Amino acid sequence: MQEVLEQESLLILSIKDAKNEDTSIESFRVLLKYGADMDLGVRRYDENGKEYLYYPTDVFARGISSRR
C-alpha cells in the first residue's frame, strides 16, 4: 500500500484599495470558497516603512456596507 502525503498550498493575493470594488469582492468569494481563514492578519508596511497588520475582513465589511 502506498502512503499518501497530505499537501497544503498557499494562495497569496494582493488586495489594495482597488477602484473596481467588484473585483475585490470576487477575490474574497474565491478565497472563502476554498476555505481561507479570513480572520488572519497580513503583515504590511505603510509609506514610511512602519509595519502593521492588515485584516482582509475589514475591507470585505467596508465593501458590503458601502453597497447598501
PDB file of N, CA and C in Angstrom:
ATOM      1  N   MET A   1       0.846  -1.178   0.000  1.00  0.00           N
ATOM      2  CA  MET A   1       0.000   0.000   0.000  1.00  0.00           C
ATOM      3  C   MET A   1       0.891   1.241   0.000  1.00  0.00           C
ATOM      4  N   GLN A   2       0.578   2.187  -0.859  1.00  0.00           N
ATOM      5  CA  GLN A   2       1.386   3.408  -0.972  1.00  0.00           C
ATOM      6  C   GLN A   2       0.856   4.467  -0.008  1.00  0.00           C
ATOM      7  N   GLU A   3       1.777   5.110   0.683  1.00  0.00           N
ATOM      8  CA  GLU A   3       1.392   6.156   1.637  1.00  0.00           C
ATOM      9  C   GLU A   3       1.041   7.443   0.883  1.00  0.00           C
ATOM     10  N   VAL A   4      -0.047   8.050   1.293  1.00  0.00           N
ATOM     11  CA  VAL A   4      -0.475   9.309   0.679  1.00  0.00           C
ATOM     12  C   VAL A   4      -0.093  10.445   1.614  1.00  0.00           C
ATOM     13  N   LEU A   5       0.603  11.425   1.078  1.00  0.00           N
ATOM     14  CA  LEU A   5       1.020  12.574   1.875  1.00  0.00           C
ATOM     15  C   LEU A   5       0.023  13.710   1.717  1.00  0.00           C
ATOM     16  N   GLU A   6      -0.281  14.331   2.828  1.00  0.00           N
ATOM     17  CA  GLU A   6      -1.163  15.498   2.784  1.00  0.00           C
ATOM     18  C   GLU A   6      -0.338  16.705   2.352  1.00  0.00           C
ATOM     19  N   GLN A   7      -0.896  17.493   1.454  1.00  0.00           N
ATOM     20  CA  GLN A   7      -0.199  18.683   0.991  1.00  0.00           C
ATOM     21  C   GLN A   7      -1.074  19.902   1.214  1.00  0.00           C
ATOM     22  N   GLU A   8      -0.437  20.998   1.480  1.00  0.00           N
ATOM     23  CA  GLU A   8      -1.141  22.264   1.617  1.00  0.00           C
ATOM     24  C   GLU A   8      -0.593  23.234   0.590  1.00  0.00           C
ATOM     25  N   SER A   9      -1.452  24.097   0.092  1.00  0.00           N
ATOM     26  CA  SER A   9      -0.974  25.150  -0.796  1.00  0.00           C
ATOM     27  C   SER A   9      -1.332  26.498  -0.201  1.00  0.00           C
ATOM     28  N   LEU A  10      -0.590  27.469  -0.588  1.00  0.00           N
ATOM     29  CA  LEU A  10      -0.773  28.820  -0.082  1.00  0.00           C
ATOM     30  C   LEU A  10      -1.112  29.729  -1.248  1.00  0.00           C
ATOM     31  N   LEU A  11      -2.209  30.437  -1.109  1.00  0.00           N
ATOM     32  CA  LEU A  11      -2.631  31.379  -2.135  1.00  0.00           C
ATOM     33  C   LEU A  11      -2.439  32.781  -1.581  1.00  0.00           C
ATOM     34  N   ILE A  12      -1.676  33.579  -2.280  1.00  0.00           N
ATOM     35  CA  ILE A  12      -1.420  34.947  -1.837  1.00  0.00           C
ATOM     36  C   ILE A  12      -2.020  35.900  -2.854  1.00  0.00           C
ATOM     37  N   LEU A  13      -2.880  36.768  -2.376  1.00  0.00           N
ATOM     38  CA  LEU A  13      -3.467  37.787  -3.237  1.00  0.00           C
ATOM     39  C   LEU A  13      -3.053  39.150  -2.719  1.00  0.00           C
ATOM     40  N   SER A  14      -2.814  40.032  -3.594  1.00  0.00           N
ATOM     41  CA  SER A  14      -2.536  41.410  -3.207  1.00  0.00           C
ATOM     42  C   SER A  14      -3.823  42.195  -3.392  1.00  0.00           C
ATOM     43  N   ILE A  15      -4.407  42.599  -2.281  1.00  0.00           N
ATOM     44  CA  ILE A  15      -5.669  43.328  -2.337  1.00  0.00           C
ATOM     45  C   ILE A  15      -5.410  44.741  -1.853  1.00  0.00           C
ATOM     46  N   LYS A  16      -5.628  45.674  -2.705  1.00  0.00           N
ATOM     47  CA  LYS A  16      -5.424  47.078  -2.365  1.00  0.00           C
ATOM     48  C   LYS A  16      -6.746  47.794  -2.505  1.00  0.00           C
ATOM     49  N   ASP A  17      -6.770  49.046  -2.194  1.00  0.00           N
ATOM     50  CA  ASP A  17      -7.975  49.835  -2.372  1.00  0.00           C
ATOM     51  C   ASP A  17      -8.211  49.994  -3.868  1.00  0.00           C
ATOM     52  N   ALA A  18      -8.781  48.990  -4.448  1.00  0.00           N
ATOM     53  CA  ALA A  18      -8.983  48.971  -5.897  1.00  0.00           C
ATOM     54  C   ALA A  18     -10.138  49.877  -6.292  1.00  0.00           C
ATOM     55  N   LYS A  19     -10.022  50.447  -7.463  1.00  0.00           N
ATOM     56  CA  LYS A  19     -11.115  51.261  -7.985  1.00  0.00           C
ATOM     57  C   LYS A  19     -12.297  50.371  -8.344  1.00  0.00           C
ATOM     58  N   ASN A  20     -12.013  49.136  -8.730  1.00  0.00           N
ATOM     59  CA  ASN A  20     -13.066  48.205  -9.091  1.00  0.00           C
ATOM     60  C   ASN A  20     -13.395  47.334  -7.884  1.00  0.00           C
ATOM     61  N   GLU A  21     -14.378  47.759  -7.078  1.00  0.00           N
ATOM     62  CA  GLU A  21     -14.743  47.033  -5.866  1.00  0.00           C
ATOM     63  C   GLU A  21     -15.240  45.632  -6.173  1.00  0.00           C
ATOM     64  N   ASP A  22     -15.913  45.459  -7.309  1.00  0.00           N
ATOM     65  CA  ASP A  22     -16.444  44.140  -7.650  1.00  0.00           C
ATOM     66  C   ASP A  22     -15.333  43.102  -7.761  1.00  0.00           C
ATOM     67  N   THR A  23     -14.171  43.495  -8.251  1.00  0.00           N
ATOM     68  CA  THR A  23     -13.042  42.574  -8.366  1.00  0.00           C
ATOM     69  C   THR A  23     -12.563  42.153  -6.985  1.00  0.00           C
ATOM     70  N   SER A  24     -12.473  43.087  -6.043  1.00  0.00           N
ATOM     71  CA  SER A  24     -12.039  42.764  -4.683  1.00  0.00           C
ATOM     72  C   SER A  24     -13.028  41.831  -4.000  1.00  0.00           C
ATOM     73  N   ILE A  25     -14.316  42.098  -4.139  1.00  0.00           N
ATOM     74  CA  ILE A  25     -15.340  41.251  -3.525  1.00  0.00           C
ATOM     75  C   ILE A  25     -15.272  39.851  -4.124  1.00  0.00           C
ATOM     76  N   GLU A  26     -15.095  39.757  -5.424  1.00  0.00           N
ATOM     77  CA  GLU A  26     -15.000  38.442  -6.075  1.00  0.00           C
ATOM     78  C   GLU A  26     -13.761  37.689  -5.595  1.00  0.00           C
ATOM     79  N   SER A  27     -12.651  38.398  -5.353  1.00  0.00           N
ATOM     80  CA  SER A  27     -11.447  37.754  -4.818  1.00  0.00           C
ATOM     81  C   SER A  27     -11.732  37.130  -3.461  1.00  0.00           C
ATOM     82  N   PHE A  28     -12.472  37.842  -2.607  1.00  0.00           N
ATOM     83  CA  PHE A  28     -12.830  37.299  -1.295  1.00  0.00           C
ATOM     84  C   PHE A  28     -13.716  36.068  -1.435  1.00  0.00           C
ATOM     85  N   ARG A  29     -14.638  36.098  -2.370  1.00  0.00           N
ATOM     86  CA  ARG A  29     -15.518  34.937  -2.578  1.00  0.00           C
ATOM     87  C   ARG A  29     -14.713  33.701  -2.965  1.00  0.00           C
ATOM     88  N   VAL A  30     -13.719  33.881  -3.818  1.00  0.00           N
ATOM     89  CA  VAL A  30     -12.869  32.754  -4.224  1.00  0.00           C
ATOM     90  C   VAL A  30     -12.101  32.225  -3.020  1.00  0.00           C
ATOM     91  N   LEU A  31     -11.528  33.115  -2.225  1.00  0.00           N
ATOM     92  CA  LEU A  31     -10.793  32.690  -1.031  1.00  0.00           C
ATOM     93  C   LEU A  31     -11.693  31.916  -0.080  1.00  0.00           C
ATOM     94  N   LEU A  32     -12.893  32.415   0.158  1.00  0.00           N
ATOM     95  CA  LEU A  32     -13.822  31.742   1.060  1.00  0.00           C
ATOM     96  C   LEU A  32     -14.250  30.386   0.506  1.00  0.00           C
ATOM     97  N   LYS A  33     -14.439  30.311  -0.783  1.00  0.00           N
ATOM     98  CA  LYS A  33     -14.839  29.056  -1.425  1.00  0.00           C
ATOM     99  C   LYS A  33     -13.827  27.953  -1.141  1.00  0.00           C
ATOM    100  N   TYR A  34     -12.549  28.307  -1.120  1.00  0.00           N
ATOM    101  CA  TYR A  34     -11.509  27.314  -0.902  1.00  0.00           C
ATOM    102  C   TYR A  34     -11.043  27.239   0.549  1.00  0.00           C
ATOM    103  N   GLY A  35     -11.819  27.812   1.454  1.00  0.00           N
ATOM    104  CA  GLY A  35     -11.571  27.628   2.874  1.00  0.00           C
ATOM    105  C   GLY A  35     -10.513  28.504   3.505  1.00  0.00           C
ATOM    106  N   ALA A  36     -10.223  29.641   2.918  1.00  0.00           N
ATOM    107  CA  ALA A  36      -9.218  30.536   3.506  1.00  0.00           C
ATOM    108  C   ALA A  36      -9.719  31.085   4.841  1.00  0.00           C
ATOM    109  N   ASP A  37      -8.833  31.233   5.785  1.00  0.00           N
ATOM    110  CA  ASP A  37      -9.167  31.824   7.082  1.00  0.00           C
ATOM    111  C   ASP A  37      -9.021  33.334   6.953  1.00  0.00           C
ATOM    112  N   MET A  38     -10.136  34.009   6.796  1.00  0.00           N
ATOM    113  CA  MET A  38     -10.124  35.451   6.544  1.00  0.00           C
ATOM    114  C   MET A  38      -9.861  36.282   7.802  1.00  0.00           C
ATOM    115  N   ASP A  39      -9.781  35.624   8.962  1.00  0.00           N
ATOM    116  CA  ASP A  39      -9.510  36.361  10.198  1.00  0.00           C
ATOM    117  C   ASP A  39      -8.019  36.556  10.451  1.00  0.00           C
ATOM    118  N   LEU A  40      -7.190  36.005   9.602  1.00  0.00           N
ATOM    119  CA  LEU A  40      -5.747  36.154   9.780  1.00  0.00           C
ATOM    120  C   LEU A  40      -5.282  37.505   9.255  1.00  0.00           C
ATOM    121  N   GLY A  41      -4.410  38.131   9.996  1.00  0.00           N
ATOM    122  CA  GLY A  41      -3.856  39.408   9.562  1.00  0.00           C
ATOM    123  C   GLY A  41      -2.696  39.209   8.599  1.00  0.00           C
ATOM    124  N   VAL A  42      -2.478  40.189   7.766  1.00  0.00           N
ATOM    125  CA  VAL A  42      -1.380  40.160   6.804  1.00  0.00           C
ATOM    126  C   VAL A  42      -0.418  41.284   7.167  1.00  0.00           C
ATOM    127  N   ARG A  43       0.857  40.967   7.249  1.00  0.00           N
ATOM    128  CA  ARG A  43       1.854  41.975   7.597  1.00  0.00           C
ATOM    129  C   ARG A  43       2.080  42.888   6.399  1.00  0.00           C
ATOM    130  N   ARG A  44       1.926  44.195   6.627  1.00  0.00           N
ATOM    131  CA  ARG A  44       2.120  45.172   5.552  1.00  0.00           C
ATOM    132  C   ARG A  44       2.958  46.321   6.089  1.00  0.00           C
ATOM    133  N   TYR A  45       3.378  47.175   5.186  1.00  0.00           N
ATOM    134  CA  TYR A  45       4.186  48.332   5.559  1.00  0.00           C
ATOM    135  C   TYR A  45       3.562  49.578   4.959  1.00  0.00           C
ATOM    136  N   ASP A  46       3.527  50.654   5.761  1.00  0.00           N
ATOM    137  CA  ASP A  46       2.992  51.909   5.238  1.00  0.00           C
ATOM    138  C   ASP A  46       4.072  52.647   4.449  1.00  0.00           C
ATOM    139  N   GLU A  47       3.724  53.830   3.952  1.00  0.00           N
ATOM    140  CA  GLU A  47       4.663  54.581   3.106  1.00  0.00           C
ATOM    141  C   GLU A  47       5.930  55.009   3.847  1.00  0.00           C
ATOM    142  N   ASN A  48       5.893  55.009   5.193  1.00  0.00           N
ATOM    143  CA  ASN A  48       7.069  55.365   5.995  1.00  0.00           C
ATOM    144  C   ASN A  48       7.879  54.142   6.424  1.00  0.00           C
ATOM    145  N   GLY A  49       7.453  52.956   5.976  1.00  0.00           N
ATOM    146  CA  GLY A  49       8.159  51.735   6.329  1.00  0.00           C
ATOM    147  C   GLY A  49       7.745  51.133   7.655  1.00  0.00           C
ATOM    148  N   LYS A  50       6.712  51.686   8.290  1.00  0.00           N
ATOM    149  CA  LYS A  50       6.247  51.161   9.572  1.00  0.00           C
ATOM    150  C   LYS A  50       5.351  49.946   9.324  1.00  0.00           C
ATOM    151  N   GLU A  51       5.625  48.872  10.054  1.00  0.00           N
ATOM    152  CA  GLU A  51       4.884  47.626   9.884  1.00  0.00           C
ATOM    153  C   GLU A  51       3.539  47.694  10.603  1.00  0.00           C
ATOM    154  N   TYR A  52       2.520  47.106   9.996  1.00  0.00           N
ATOM    155  CA  TYR A  52       1.208  46.991  10.632  1.00  0.00           C
ATOM    156  C   TYR A  52       0.523  45.733  10.125  1.00  0.00           C
ATOM    157  N   LEU A  53      -0.530  45.309  10.826  1.00  0.00           N
ATOM    158  CA  LEU A  53      -1.309  44.155  10.386  1.00  0.00           C
ATOM    159  C   LEU A  53      -2.540  44.631   9.642  1.00  0.00           C
ATOM    160  N   TYR A  54      -2.767  44.036   8.503  1.00  0.00           N
ATOM    161  CA  TYR A  54      -3.888  44.367   7.627  1.00  0.00           C
ATOM    162  C   TYR A  54      -4.848  43.178   7.662  1.00  0.00           C
ATOM    163  N   TYR A  55      -6.116  43.428   7.986  1.00  0.00           N
ATOM    164  CA  TYR A  55      -7.095  42.354   8.075  1.00  0.00           C
ATOM    165  C   TYR A  55      -8.051  42.414   6.893  1.00  0.00           C
ATOM    166  N   PRO A  56      -8.007  41.424   5.993  1.00  0.00           N
ATOM    167  CA  PRO A  56      -8.877  41.423   4.817  1.00  0.00           C
ATOM    168  C   PRO A  56     -10.356  41.522   5.154  1.00  0.00           C
ATOM    169  N   THR A  57     -10.775  40.979   6.304  1.00  0.00           N
ATOM    170  CA  THR A  57     -12.200  41.037   6.651  1.00  0.00           C
ATOM    171  C   THR A  57     -12.672  42.475   6.828  1.00  0.00           C
ATOM    172  N   ASP A  58     -11.782  43.377   7.235  1.00  0.00           N
ATOM    173  CA  ASP A  58     -12.162  44.786   7.378  1.00  0.00           C
ATOM    174  C   ASP A  58     -12.532  45.384   6.025  1.00  0.00           C
ATOM    175  N   VAL A  59     -11.761  45.071   5.006  1.00  0.00           N
ATOM    176  CA  VAL A  59     -12.035  45.576   3.659  1.00  0.00           C
ATOM    177  C   VAL A  59     -13.320  44.960   3.132  1.00  0.00           C
ATOM    178  N   PHE A  60     -13.508  43.676   3.394  1.00  0.00           N
ATOM    179  CA  PHE A  60     -14.712  42.985   2.949  1.00  0.00           C
ATOM    180  C   PHE A  60     -15.946  43.621   3.588  1.00  0.00           C
ATOM    181  N   ALA A  61     -15.881  43.911   4.889  1.00  0.00           N
ATOM    182  CA  ALA A  61     -17.013  44.526   5.590  1.00  0.00           C
ATOM    183  C   ALA A  61     -17.315  45.910   5.025  1.00  0.00           C
ATOM    184  N   ARG A  62     -16.277  46.685   4.719  1.00  0.00           N
ATOM    185  CA  ARG A  62     -16.485  48.011   4.116  1.00  0.00           C
ATOM    186  C   ARG A  62     -17.135  47.888   2.748  1.00  0.00           C
ATOM    187  N   GLY A  63     -16.729  46.884   1.975  1.00  0.00           N
ATOM    188  CA  GLY A  63     -17.294  46.679   0.639  1.00  0.00           C
ATOM    189  C   GLY A  63     -18.768  46.351   0.699  1.00  0.00           C
ATOM    190  N   ILE A  64     -19.165  45.534   1.659  1.00  0.00           N
ATOM    191  CA  ILE A  64     -20.573  45.162   1.817  1.00  0.00           C
ATOM    192  C   ILE A  64     -21.383  46.358   2.293  1.00  0.00           C
ATOM    193  N   SER A  65     -20.880  47.086   3.294  1.00  0.00           N
ATOM    194  CA  SER A  65     -21.639  48.213   3.848  1.00  0.00           C
ATOM    195  C   SER A  65     -21.753  49.365   2.858  1.00  0.00           C
ATOM    196  N   SER A  66     -20.767  49.543   1.981  1.00  0.00           N
ATOM    197  CA  SER A  66     -20.827  50.646   1.022  1.00  0.00           C
ATOM    198  C   SER A  66     -21.816  50.363  -0.106  1.00  0.00           C
ATOM    199  N   ARG A  67     -22.211  49.115  -0.276  1.00  0.00           N
ATOM    200  CA  ARG A  67     -23.165  48.755  -1.322  1.00  0.00           C
ATOM    201  C   ARG A  67     -24.601  48.945  -0.859  1.00  0.00           C
ATOM    202  N   ARG A  68     -24.822  49.124   0.432  1.00  0.00           N
ATOM    203  CA  ARG A  68     -26.195  49.252   0.964  1.00  0.00           C
ATOM    204  C   ARG A  68     -26.698  50.651   0.856  1.00  0.00           C
TER     205      ARG A  68
END
